[in-house]
Structure formats: C-alpha cells, structure tokens
Amino acid sequence: MSKTIQFTYKDVDYTLEYTRKTLEKMEADGIVLADMNKKPITILPKLFEYAFYAHHKRVKKTQVEEIFHLFTNKNEMYAKLSEMATDTLNTLFEDDNSKNAISWKASF
C-alpha cells in the first residue's frame, strides 16, 4: 500500500503521494533522490511540490509554496517525504509474482 500524507487547507482536502510517474517527472526535471541528504534546502521543497502531482497536479506552484511554508515540523515532513519517495523508487525493483512473470538467466 502506498504511503500518503493528508491535510486540509482552506477547506480543501489534499493527499500527497508519489507514483512511478511522479518519480519519472522528478528525474526528468533534474531532481536526484540520492541528493536528499546532501541538498535538503533544495530538495525538500521540491519533494513537497512533486508530492502534489499524483492527485493535485493543477495546484499552482505559488499555492504549493504557501502551503509548504505553513507546515509545522518540517524535519519530520522531510523524513516522511524522503521515505515515501524511496519506497516508491523501491517498487521499481520488486519482482513480478504473477503467473505471467518471466524468468531469465545470463550465460556469463
């Protein structure tokens, strides 16, 4: 089950979540998840912004920034967003356990 963050702002309910498409967009836009600990000042606001894309992609960046600045406990927010993004990234490497899964082997 995907991890999410929920909150209400100005009587609108929001759900923040990452999907594979979100991570693809982040990567295409030059956001490197490996840099989370090296560049938290740059990456944290971006993690927050991209977490809107799964359910609220039409929210303007200025509103996302406004919401971000109103959040308390940004250290915990950073930790949760990092965990959510990493968990989503890890789904790329999970084995397909369906009956149609393809086994393979290398010859070297």
PDB file of N, CA and C in Angstrom, residues 4-87:
ATOM      1  N   THR A   4       0.933   7.885   2.154  1.00  0.00           N
ATOM      2  CA  THR A   4       0.423   9.204   1.800  1.00  0.00           C
ATOM      3  C   THR A   4       0.502  10.145   2.997  1.00  0.00           C
ATOM      4  N   ILE A   5       0.378  11.412   2.723  1.00  0.00           N
ATOM      5  CA  ILE A   5       0.221  12.459   3.742  1.00  0.00           C
ATOM      6  C   ILE A   5      -1.074  13.175   3.402  1.00  0.00           C
ATOM      7  N   GLN A   6      -1.950  13.309   4.383  1.00  0.00           N
ATOM      8  CA  GLN A   6      -3.213  14.016   4.176  1.00  0.00           C
ATOM      9  C   GLN A   6      -3.259  15.257   5.063  1.00  0.00           C
ATOM     10  N   PHE A   7      -3.875  16.295   4.518  1.00  0.00           N
ATOM     11  CA  PHE A   7      -4.100  17.518   5.289  1.00  0.00           C
ATOM     12  C   PHE A   7      -5.213  18.306   4.617  1.00  0.00           C
ATOM     13  N   THR A   8      -5.725  19.286   5.332  1.00  0.00           N
ATOM     14  CA  THR A   8      -6.759  20.171   4.808  1.00  0.00           C
ATOM     15  C   THR A   8      -6.220  21.593   4.850  1.00  0.00           C
ATOM     16  N   TYR A   9      -6.421  22.304   3.758  1.00  0.00           N
ATOM     17  CA  TYR A   9      -6.001  23.700   3.667  1.00  0.00           C
ATOM     18  C   TYR A   9      -7.122  24.476   2.987  1.00  0.00           C
ATOM     19  N   LYS A  10      -7.601  25.505   3.652  1.00  0.00           N
ATOM     20  CA  LYS A  10      -8.702  26.330   3.141  1.00  0.00           C
ATOM     21  C   LYS A  10      -9.886  25.464   2.701  1.00  0.00           C
ATOM     22  N   ASP A  11     -10.273  24.547   3.580  1.00  0.00           N
ATOM     23  CA  ASP A  11     -11.424  23.651   3.383  1.00  0.00           C
ATOM     24  C   ASP A  11     -11.282  22.694   2.199  1.00  0.00           C
ATOM     25  N   VAL A  12     -10.084  22.496   1.718  1.00  0.00           N
ATOM     26  CA  VAL A  12      -9.833  21.535   0.638  1.00  0.00           C
ATOM     27  C   VAL A  12      -8.946  20.425   1.205  1.00  0.00           C
ATOM     28  N   ASP A  13      -9.366  19.180   0.993  1.00  0.00           N
ATOM     29  CA  ASP A  13      -8.579  18.035   1.433  1.00  0.00           C
ATOM     30  C   ASP A  13      -7.520  17.702   0.390  1.00  0.00           C
ATOM     31  N   TYR A  14      -6.317  17.447   0.867  1.00  0.00           N
ATOM     32  CA  TYR A  14      -5.203  17.117  -0.011  1.00  0.00           C
ATOM     33  C   TYR A  14      -4.617  15.770   0.395  1.00  0.00           C
ATOM     34  N   THR A  15      -4.156  15.029  -0.590  1.00  0.00           N
ATOM     35  CA  THR A  15      -3.431  13.787  -0.368  1.00  0.00           C
ATOM     36  C   THR A  15      -2.130  13.882  -1.148  1.00  0.00           C
ATOM     37  N   LEU A  16      -1.025  13.827  -0.441  1.00  0.00           N
ATOM     38  CA  LEU A  16       0.281  13.847  -1.079  1.00  0.00           C
ATOM     39  C   LEU A  16       0.764  12.413  -1.227  1.00  0.00           C
ATOM     40  N   GLU A  17       1.274  12.111  -2.409  1.00  0.00           N
ATOM     41  CA  GLU A  17       1.700  10.746  -2.712  1.00  0.00           C
ATOM     42  C   GLU A  17       2.673  10.783  -3.883  1.00  0.00           C
ATOM     43  N   TYR A  18       3.538   9.790  -3.940  1.00  0.00           N
ATOM     44  CA  TYR A  18       4.421   9.627  -5.086  1.00  0.00           C
ATOM     45  C   TYR A  18       3.992   8.399  -5.880  1.00  0.00           C
ATOM     46  N   THR A  19       4.110   8.509  -7.178  1.00  0.00           N
ATOM     47  CA  THR A  19       3.884   7.393  -8.079  1.00  0.00           C
ATOM     48  C   THR A  19       5.147   7.235  -8.924  1.00  0.00           C
ATOM     49  N   ARG A  20       5.197   6.169  -9.688  1.00  0.00           N
ATOM     50  CA  ARG A  20       6.337   5.999 -10.589  1.00  0.00           C
ATOM     51  C   ARG A  20       6.412   7.159 -11.586  1.00  0.00           C
ATOM     52  N   LYS A  21       5.252   7.608 -12.055  1.00  0.00           N
ATOM     53  CA  LYS A  21       5.216   8.740 -12.998  1.00  0.00           C
ATOM     54  C   LYS A  21       5.767  10.006 -12.343  1.00  0.00           C
ATOM     55  N   THR A  22       5.452  10.197 -11.059  1.00  0.00           N
ATOM     56  CA  THR A  22       5.974  11.355 -10.331  1.00  0.00           C
ATOM     57  C   THR A  22       7.496  11.298 -10.288  1.00  0.00           C
ATOM     58  N   LEU A  23       8.027  10.128  -9.953  1.00  0.00           N
ATOM     59  CA  LEU A  23       9.488   9.988  -9.880  1.00  0.00           C
ATOM     60  C   LEU A  23      10.128  10.168 -11.244  1.00  0.00           C
ATOM     61  N   GLU A  24       9.462   9.695 -12.301  1.00  0.00           N
ATOM     62  CA  GLU A  24       9.976   9.909 -13.661  1.00  0.00           C
ATOM     63  C   GLU A  24      10.054  11.397 -13.964  1.00  0.00           C
ATOM     64  N   LYS A  25       9.007  12.132 -13.600  1.00  0.00           N
ATOM     65  CA  LYS A  25       8.990  13.584 -13.832  1.00  0.00           C
ATOM     66  C   LYS A  25      10.087  14.276 -13.030  1.00  0.00           C
ATOM     67  N   MET A  26      10.239  13.871 -11.770  1.00  0.00           N
ATOM     68  CA  MET A  26      11.291  14.458 -10.941  1.00  0.00           C
ATOM     69  C   MET A  26      12.659  14.246 -11.587  1.00  0.00           C
ATOM     70  N   GLU A  27      12.908  13.020 -12.019  1.00  0.00           N
ATOM     71  CA  GLU A  27      14.188  12.705 -12.632  1.00  0.00           C
ATOM     72  C   GLU A  27      14.389  13.498 -13.926  1.00  0.00           C
ATOM     73  N   ALA A  28      13.353  13.571 -14.746  1.00  0.00           N
ATOM     74  CA  ALA A  28      13.438  14.325 -15.997  1.00  0.00           C
ATOM     75  C   ALA A  28      13.697  15.809 -15.736  1.00  0.00           C
ATOM     76  N   ASP A  29      13.196  16.309 -14.606  1.00  0.00           N
ATOM     77  CA  ASP A  29      13.394  17.714 -14.244  1.00  0.00           C
ATOM     78  C   ASP A  29      14.695  17.954 -13.483  1.00  0.00           C
ATOM     79  N   GLY A  30      15.515  16.912 -13.334  1.00  0.00           N
ATOM     80  CA  GLY A  30      16.827  17.066 -12.721  1.00  0.00           C
ATOM     81  C   GLY A  30      16.869  16.886 -11.212  1.00  0.00           C
ATOM     82  N   ILE A  31      15.786  16.413 -10.608  1.00  0.00           N
ATOM     83  CA  ILE A  31      15.771  16.168  -9.167  1.00  0.00           C
ATOM     84  C   ILE A  31      16.357  14.782  -8.928  1.00  0.00           C
ATOM     85  N   VAL A  32      17.421  14.709  -8.133  1.00  0.00           N
ATOM     86  CA  VAL A  32      18.112  13.453  -7.872  1.00  0.00           C
ATOM     87  C   VAL A  32      17.833  13.037  -6.429  1.00  0.00           C
ATOM     88  N   LEU A  33      17.109  11.925  -6.266  1.00  0.00           N
ATOM     89  CA  LEU A  33      16.763  11.470  -4.913  1.00  0.00           C
ATOM     90  C   LEU A  33      18.003  11.173  -4.079  1.00  0.00           C
ATOM     91  N   ALA A  34      19.079  10.771  -4.709  1.00  0.00           N
ATOM     92  CA  ALA A  34      20.316  10.496  -3.970  1.00  0.00           C
ATOM     93  C   ALA A  34      20.878  11.754  -3.314  1.00  0.00           C
ATOM     94  N   ASP A  35      20.440  12.918  -3.771  1.00  0.00           N
ATOM     95  CA  ASP A  35      20.917  14.186  -3.209  1.00  0.00           C
ATOM     96  C   ASP A  35      20.098  14.660  -2.009  1.00  0.00           C
ATOM     97  N   MET A  36      19.117  13.871  -1.558  1.00  0.00           N
ATOM     98  CA  MET A  36      18.238  14.319  -0.481  1.00  0.00           C
ATOM     99  C   MET A  36      19.005  14.742   0.767  1.00  0.00           C
ATOM    100  N   ASN A  37      20.016  13.979   1.148  1.00  0.00           N
ATOM    101  CA  ASN A  37      20.763  14.315   2.359  1.00  0.00           C
ATOM    102  C   ASN A  37      21.843  15.361   2.113  1.00  0.00           C
ATOM    103  N   LYS A  38      22.272  15.483   0.873  1.00  0.00           N
ATOM    104  CA  LYS A  38      23.324  16.446   0.538  1.00  0.00           C
ATOM    105  C   LYS A  38      22.765  17.852   0.330  1.00  0.00           C
ATOM    106  N   LYS A  39      21.535  17.942  -0.178  1.00  0.00           N
ATOM    107  CA  LYS A  39      20.956  19.248  -0.534  1.00  0.00           C
ATOM    108  C   LYS A  39      19.538  19.383   0.009  1.00  0.00           C
ATOM    109  N   PRO A  40      19.346  19.264   1.315  1.00  0.00           N
ATOM    110  CA  PRO A  40      17.981  19.294   1.848  1.00  0.00           C
ATOM    111  C   PRO A  40      17.266  20.620   1.608  1.00  0.00           C
ATOM    112  N   ILE A  41      17.978  21.720   1.573  1.00  0.00           N
ATOM    113  CA  ILE A  41      17.338  23.024   1.362  1.00  0.00           C
ATOM    114  C   ILE A  41      16.750  23.108  -0.034  1.00  0.00           C
ATOM    115  N   THR A  42      17.395  22.482  -0.998  1.00  0.00           N
ATOM    116  CA  THR A  42      16.907  22.471  -2.371  1.00  0.00           C
ATOM    117  C   THR A  42      15.870  21.374  -2.584  1.00  0.00           C
ATOM    118  N   ILE A  43      16.137  20.196  -2.047  1.00  0.00           N
ATOM    119  CA  ILE A  43      15.320  19.024  -2.343  1.00  0.00           C
ATOM    120  C   ILE A  43      14.000  19.003  -1.578  1.00  0.00           C
ATOM    121  N   LEU A  44      13.982  19.409  -0.299  1.00  0.00           N
ATOM    122  CA  LEU A  44      12.749  19.324   0.490  1.00  0.00           C
ATOM    123  C   LEU A  44      11.579  20.059  -0.154  1.00  0.00           C
ATOM    124  N   PRO A  45      11.722  21.314  -0.538  1.00  0.00           N
ATOM    125  CA  PRO A  45      10.582  21.967  -1.206  1.00  0.00           C
ATOM    126  C   PRO A  45      10.174  21.272  -2.504  1.00  0.00           C
ATOM    127  N   LYS A  46      11.140  20.723  -3.226  1.00  0.00           N
ATOM    128  CA  LYS A  46      10.827  20.008  -4.469  1.00  0.00           C
ATOM    129  C   LYS A  46      10.086  18.706  -4.173  1.00  0.00           C
ATOM    130  N   LEU A  47      10.511  17.977  -3.137  1.00  0.00           N
ATOM    131  CA  LEU A  47       9.799  16.760  -2.755  1.00  0.00           C
ATOM    132  C   LEU A  47       8.354  17.083  -2.419  1.00  0.00           C
ATOM    133  N   PHE A  48       8.158  18.172  -1.704  1.00  0.00           N
ATOM    134  CA  PHE A  48       6.812  18.597  -1.334  1.00  0.00           C
ATOM    135  C   PHE A  48       6.005  18.935  -2.585  1.00  0.00           C
ATOM    136  N   GLU A  49       6.589  19.722  -3.473  1.00  0.00           N
ATOM    137  CA  GLU A  49       5.915  20.129  -4.703  1.00  0.00           C
ATOM    138  C   GLU A  49       5.511  18.924  -5.556  1.00  0.00           C
ATOM    139  N   TYR A  50       6.423  17.995  -5.773  1.00  0.00           N
ATOM    140  CA  TYR A  50       6.141  16.850  -6.629  1.00  0.00           C
ATOM    141  C   TYR A  50       5.163  15.875  -5.990  1.00  0.00           C
ATOM    142  N   ALA A  51       5.040  15.901  -4.667  1.00  0.00           N
ATOM    143  CA  ALA A  51       4.078  15.014  -3.993  1.00  0.00           C
ATOM    144  C   ALA A  51       2.635  15.406  -4.324  1.00  0.00           C
ATOM    145  N   PHE A  52       2.413  16.608  -4.848  1.00  0.00           N
ATOM    146  CA  PHE A  52       1.082  17.051  -5.256  1.00  0.00           C
ATOM    147  C   PHE A  52       0.666  16.448  -6.593  1.00  0.00           C
ATOM    148  N   TYR A  53       1.622  16.031  -7.414  1.00  0.00           N
ATOM    149  CA  TYR A  53       1.327  15.652  -8.793  1.00  0.00           C
ATOM    150  C   TYR A  53       0.385  14.464  -8.941  1.00  0.00           C
ATOM    151  N   ALA A  54       0.440  13.521  -8.035  1.00  0.00           N
ATOM    152  CA  ALA A  54      -0.398  12.324  -8.176  1.00  0.00           C
ATOM    153  C   ALA A  54      -1.884  12.661  -8.092  1.00  0.00           C
ATOM    154  N   HIS A  55      -2.260  13.590  -7.225  1.00  0.00           N
ATOM    155  CA  HIS A  55      -3.680  13.879  -7.000  1.00  0.00           C
ATOM    156  C   HIS A  55      -4.075  15.345  -7.228  1.00  0.00           C
ATOM    157  N   HIS A  56      -3.098  16.241  -7.262  1.00  0.00           N
ATOM    158  CA  HIS A  56      -3.414  17.677  -7.317  1.00  0.00           C
ATOM    159  C   HIS A  56      -2.467  18.415  -8.265  1.00  0.00           C
ATOM    160  N   LYS A  57      -2.269  17.867  -9.424  1.00  0.00           N
ATOM    161  CA  LYS A  57      -1.268  18.427 -10.342  1.00  0.00           C
ATOM    162  C   LYS A  57      -1.612  19.833 -10.824  1.00  0.00           C
ATOM    163  N   ARG A  58      -2.861  20.236 -10.719  1.00  0.00           N
ATOM    164  CA  ARG A  58      -3.262  21.560 -11.203  1.00  0.00           C
ATOM    165  C   ARG A  58      -3.118  22.669 -10.150  1.00  0.00           C
ATOM    166  N   VAL A  59      -2.680  22.309  -8.957  1.00  0.00           N
ATOM    167  CA  VAL A  59      -2.450  23.321  -7.926  1.00  0.00           C
ATOM    168  C   VAL A  59      -1.247  24.146  -8.341  1.00  0.00           C
ATOM    169  N   LYS A  60      -1.397  25.458  -8.306  1.00  0.00           N
ATOM    170  CA  LYS A  60      -0.319  26.351  -8.741  1.00  0.00           C
ATOM    171  C   LYS A  60       0.859  26.282  -7.780  1.00  0.00           C
ATOM    172  N   LYS A  61       2.048  26.462  -8.348  1.00  0.00           N
ATOM    173  CA  LYS A  61       3.274  26.397  -7.560  1.00  0.00           C
ATOM    174  C   LYS A  61       3.259  27.410  -6.420  1.00  0.00           C
ATOM    175  N   THR A  62       2.713  28.588  -6.649  1.00  0.00           N
ATOM    176  CA  THR A  62       2.663  29.596  -5.585  1.00  0.00           C
ATOM    177  C   THR A  62       1.825  29.118  -4.404  1.00  0.00           C
ATOM    178  N   GLN A  63       0.740  28.394  -4.690  1.00  0.00           N
ATOM    179  CA  GLN A  63      -0.077  27.863  -3.605  1.00  0.00           C
ATOM    180  C   GLN A  63       0.647  26.732  -2.879  1.00  0.00           C
ATOM    181  N   VAL A  64       1.348  25.890  -3.625  1.00  0.00           N
ATOM    182  CA  VAL A  64       2.135  24.817  -3.008  1.00  0.00           C
ATOM    183  C   VAL A  64       3.171  25.430  -2.071  1.00  0.00           C
ATOM    184  N   GLU A  65       3.842  26.475  -2.510  1.00  0.00           N
ATOM    185  CA  GLU A  65       4.847  27.151  -1.677  1.00  0.00           C
ATOM    186  C   GLU A  65       4.208  27.761  -0.432  1.00  0.00           C
ATOM    187  N   GLU A  66       3.039  28.352  -0.593  1.00  0.00           N
ATOM    188  CA  GLU A  66       2.307  28.928   0.544  1.00  0.00           C
ATOM    189  C   GLU A  66       1.970  27.842   1.568  1.00  0.00           C
ATOM    190  N   ILE A  67       1.469  26.725   1.086  1.00  0.00           N
ATOM    191  CA  ILE A  67       1.121  25.609   1.970  1.00  0.00           C
ATOM    192  C   ILE A  67       2.374  25.089   2.668  1.00  0.00           C
ATOM    193  N   PHE A  68       3.445  24.912   1.908  1.00  0.00           N
ATOM    194  CA  PHE A  68       4.692  24.405   2.474  1.00  0.00           C
ATOM    195  C   PHE A  68       5.173  25.273   3.627  1.00  0.00           C
ATOM    196  N   HIS A  69       5.128  26.575   3.446  1.00  0.00           N
ATOM    197  CA  HIS A  69       5.625  27.481   4.487  1.00  0.00           C
ATOM    198  C   HIS A  69       4.756  27.460   5.738  1.00  0.00           C
ATOM    199  N   LEU A  70       3.507  27.053   5.611  1.00  0.00           N
ATOM    200  CA  LEU A  70       2.611  26.986   6.768  1.00  0.00           C
ATOM    201  C   LEU A  70       2.746  25.681   7.555  1.00  0.00           C
ATOM    202  N   PHE A  71       3.390  24.684   6.976  1.00  0.00           N
ATOM    203  CA  PHE A  71       3.548  23.402   7.657  1.00  0.00           C
ATOM    204  C   PHE A  71       4.476  23.552   8.864  1.00  0.00           C
ATOM    205  N   THR A  72       4.122  22.865   9.926  1.00  0.00           N
ATOM    206  CA  THR A  72       4.987  22.803  11.102  1.00  0.00           C
ATOM    207  C   THR A  72       5.839  21.545  11.008  1.00  0.00           C
ATOM    208  N   ASN A  73       6.854  21.467  11.839  1.00  0.00           N
ATOM    209  CA  ASN A  73       7.703  20.287  11.952  1.00  0.00           C
ATOM    210  C   ASN A  73       8.242  19.833  10.595  1.00  0.00           C
ATOM    211  N   LYS A  74       8.942  20.727   9.931  1.00  0.00           N
ATOM    212  CA  LYS A  74       9.468  20.425   8.599  1.00  0.00           C
ATOM    213  C   LYS A  74      10.505  19.298   8.616  1.00  0.00           C
ATOM    214  N   ASN A  75      11.206  19.103   9.732  1.00  0.00           N
ATOM    215  CA  ASN A  75      12.152  17.976   9.809  1.00  0.00           C
ATOM    216  C   ASN A  75      11.426  16.653   9.652  1.00  0.00           C
ATOM    217  N   GLU A  76      10.305  16.498  10.346  1.00  0.00           N
ATOM    218  CA  GLU A  76       9.513  15.273  10.233  1.00  0.00           C
ATOM    219  C   GLU A  76       8.903  15.162   8.828  1.00  0.00           C
ATOM    220  N   MET A  77       8.469  16.297   8.276  1.00  0.00           N
ATOM    221  CA  MET A  77       7.922  16.304   6.913  1.00  0.00           C
ATOM    222  C   MET A  77       8.980  15.820   5.925  1.00  0.00           C
ATOM    223  N   TYR A  78      10.195  16.322   6.064  1.00  0.00           N
ATOM    224  CA  TYR A  78      11.296  15.903   5.191  1.00  0.00           C
ATOM    225  C   TYR A  78      11.524  14.403   5.301  1.00  0.00           C
ATOM    226  N   ALA A  79      11.527  13.893   6.531  1.00  0.00           N
ATOM    227  CA  ALA A  79      11.750  12.462   6.738  1.00  0.00           C
ATOM    228  C   ALA A  79      10.641  11.637   6.087  1.00  0.00           C
ATOM    229  N   LYS A  80       9.395  12.056   6.235  1.00  0.00           N
ATOM    230  CA  LYS A  80       8.269  11.311   5.663  1.00  0.00           C
ATOM    231  C   LYS A  80       8.277  11.377   4.138  1.00  0.00           C
ATOM    232  N   LEU A  81       8.528  12.557   3.581  1.00  0.00           N
ATOM    233  CA  LEU A  81       8.583  12.683   2.122  1.00  0.00           C
ATOM    234  C   LEU A  81       9.717  11.843   1.546  1.00  0.00           C
ATOM    235  N   SER A  82      10.863  11.853   2.218  1.00  0.00           N
ATOM    236  CA  SER A  82      12.004  11.048   1.767  1.00  0.00           C
ATOM    237  C   SER A  82      11.650   9.570   1.792  1.00  0.00           C
ATOM    238  N   GLU A  83      11.013   9.136   2.869  1.00  0.00           N
ATOM    239  CA  GLU A  83      10.606   7.734   2.993  1.00  0.00           C
ATOM    240  C   GLU A  83       9.602   7.356   1.906  1.00  0.00           C
ATOM    241  N   MET A  84       8.636   8.234   1.669  1.00  0.00           N
ATOM    242  CA  MET A  84       7.633   7.968   0.641  1.00  0.00           C
ATOM    243  C   MET A  84       8.267   7.850  -0.738  1.00  0.00           C
ATOM    244  N   ALA A  85       9.169   8.768  -1.063  1.00  0.00           N
ATOM    245  CA  ALA A  85       9.822   8.746  -2.373  1.00  0.00           C
ATOM    246  C   ALA A  85      10.696   7.509  -2.518  1.00  0.00           C
ATOM    247  N   THR A  86      11.440   7.168  -1.485  1.00  0.00           N
ATOM    248  CA  THR A  86      12.305   5.992  -1.524  1.00  0.00           C
ATOM    249  C   THR A  86      11.487   4.712  -1.659  1.00  0.00           C
ATOM    250  N   ASP A  87      10.386   4.620  -0.920  1.00  0.00           N
ATOM    251  CA  ASP A  87       9.523   3.436  -1.028  1.00  0.00           C
ATOM    252  C   ASP A  87       8.973   3.285  -2.439  1.00  0.00           C
TER     253      ASP A  87
END
